[in-house]
mmCIF file of C-alpha atoms in Angstrom:
data_model
loop_
_atom_site.group_PDB
_atom_site.id
_atom_site.type_symbol
_atom_site.label_atom_id
_atom_site.label_comp_id
_atom_site.label_asym_id
_atom_site.label_seq_id
_atom_site.Cartn_x
_atom_site.Cartn_y
_atom_site.Cartn_z
ATOM 1 C CA MET B 25 -33.456 -54.946 13.401
ATOM 2 C CA ALA B 26 -34.756 -52.319 15.668
ATOM 3 C CA GLU B 27 -34.694 -49.528 13.149
ATOM 4 C CA THR B 28 -35.597 -51.633 9.802
ATOM 5 C CA ASP B 29 -38.698 -51.977 8.681
ATOM 6 C CA TYR B 30 -39.954 -55.567 7.989
ATOM 7 C CA TYR B 31 -42.765 -57.524 7.562
ATOM 8 C CA VAL B 32 -43.556 -60.857 9.807
ATOM 9 C CA MET B 33 -44.914 -63.801 8.275
ATOM 10 C CA GLY B 34 -47.182 -65.970 9.845
ATOM 11 C CA GLN B 35 -46.805 -70.047 9.945
ATOM 12 C CA VAL B 36 -47.432 -71.436 6.687
ATOM 13 C CA CYS B 37 -48.772 -74.927 5.864
ATOM 14 C CA VAL B 38 -48.923 -76.620 2.506
ATOM 15 C CA ALA B 39 -50.997 -80.093 2.275
ATOM 16 C CA LYS B 40 -48.788 -83.317 1.183
ATOM 17 C CA GLU B 41 -50.516 -83.585 -2.093
ATOM 18 C CA HIS B 42 -49.205 -80.270 -3.010
ATOM 19 C CA ARG B 43 -45.330 -80.048 -1.526
ATOM 20 C CA GLY B 44 -42.831 -79.816 -4.441
ATOM 21 C CA SER B 45 -45.287 -77.976 -6.994
ATOM 22 C CA GLY B 46 -43.868 -74.618 -6.250
ATOM 23 C CA ILE B 47 -46.781 -73.510 -4.554
ATOM 24 C CA PHE B 48 -44.682 -72.582 -1.143
ATOM 25 C CA SER B 49 -42.376 -70.395 -3.513
ATOM 26 C CA ALA B 50 -44.763 -68.791 -5.500
ATOM 27 C CA MET B 51 -46.477 -67.650 -2.298
ATOM 28 C CA TYR B 52 -43.369 -65.963 -0.594
ATOM 29 C CA GLN B 53 -42.593 -64.295 -4.314
ATOM 30 C CA HIS B 54 -46.173 -62.813 -4.201
ATOM 31 C CA HIS B 55 -45.431 -61.692 -0.934
ATOM 32 C CA LYS B 56 -42.000 -59.789 -2.014
ATOM 33 C CA GLN B 57 -43.819 -58.377 -5.033
ATOM 34 C CA LEU B 58 -46.930 -56.784 -2.631
ATOM 35 C CA PHE B 59 -44.738 -56.008 0.296
ATOM 36 C CA SER B 60 -40.931 -55.296 -0.487
ATOM 37 C CA GLY B 61 -41.626 -51.628 -1.334
ATOM 38 C CA LYS B 62 -42.206 -50.990 1.927
ATOM 39 C CA PHE B 63 -40.262 -53.397 4.069
ATOM 40 C CA LYS B 64 -36.916 -54.477 3.683
ATOM 41 C CA TYR B 65 -36.928 -57.879 5.334
ATOM 42 C CA CYS B 66 -39.850 -60.676 5.489
ATOM 43 C CA LEU B 67 -39.513 -62.675 9.161
ATOM 44 C CA THR B 68 -41.134 -65.572 10.436
ATOM 45 C CA ALA B 69 -40.183 -68.158 13.136
ATOM 46 C CA ILE B 70 -39.372 -72.262 12.570
ATOM 47 C CA SER B 71 -39.259 -74.978 14.507
ATOM 48 C CA THR B 72 -35.878 -76.446 15.059
ATOM 49 C CA SER B 73 -37.824 -79.833 14.701
ATOM 50 C CA ASN B 74 -38.912 -79.040 11.547
ATOM 51 C CA PRO B 75 -36.162 -79.119 9.078
ATOM 52 C CA ARG B 76 -38.371 -79.529 5.710
ATOM 53 C CA SER B 77 -39.769 -76.252 6.463
ATOM 54 C CA LEU B 78 -36.314 -74.501 7.154
ATOM 55 C CA GLN B 79 -34.732 -76.695 4.163
ATOM 56 C CA ALA B 80 -38.122 -75.095 1.868
ATOM 57 C CA HIS B 81 -37.267 -71.329 3.331
ATOM 58 C CA LYS B 82 -34.069 -71.229 2.873
ATOM 59 C CA LYS B 83 -34.432 -72.194 -1.358
ATOM 60 C CA VAL B 84 -36.633 -68.990 -0.980
ATOM 61 C CA GLY B 85 -33.795 -67.012 0.486
ATOM 62 C CA PHE B 86 -34.403 -66.752 4.081
ATOM 63 C CA ARG B 87 -31.384 -67.127 6.201
ATOM 64 C CA THR B 88 -31.457 -67.800 9.661
ATOM 65 C CA ILE B 89 -30.598 -64.582 12.314
ATOM 66 C CA GLU B 90 -31.538 -66.056 15.456
ATOM 67 C CA THR B 91 -32.182 -69.197 17.486
ATOM 68 C CA TYR B 92 -34.477 -69.217 21.032
ATOM 69 C CA ASP B 93 -35.808 -71.290 23.214
ATOM 70 C CA ASP B 94 -39.401 -71.196 24.533
ATOM 71 C CA SER B 95 -41.479 -73.629 26.948
ATOM 72 C CA VAL B 96 -42.748 -75.328 23.512
ATOM 73 C CA ASP B 97 -39.429 -76.163 21.088
ATOM 74 C CA ALA B 98 -36.348 -74.283 20.015
ATOM 75 C CA TRP B 99 -37.262 -71.835 16.794
ATOM 76 C CA ASN B 100 -35.369 -70.086 14.294
ATOM 77 C CA THR B 101 -36.093 -66.764 13.435
ATOM 78 C CA VAL B 102 -35.076 -66.624 9.698
ATOM 79 C CA ALA B 103 -34.937 -63.176 7.616
ATOM 80 C CA TRP B 104 -35.103 -62.515 4.097
ATOM 81 C CA ASN B 105 -33.642 -59.803 2.725
ATOM 82 C CA TRP B 106 -35.899 -57.628 -0.144
ATOM 83 C CA GLU B 107 -33.216 -55.275 -1.084
#
């Protein structure tokens, strides 16, 4: 990844009453539309203790490329290939 242009997305939280509405996927599709001309990948980190988030990201097209531990939790680094 060091020689590839990528975009790092921060954490996403969707209120319970809006889960399943498509807002999560729509937001990521909009990011792809805005930034895919400049970046090959979109990356983010997801706590391994949050399977709901990991599943939502996989549904959009993200794949786990690394898992690591820090002092708080274990994390999946996920990437979505925009090419």
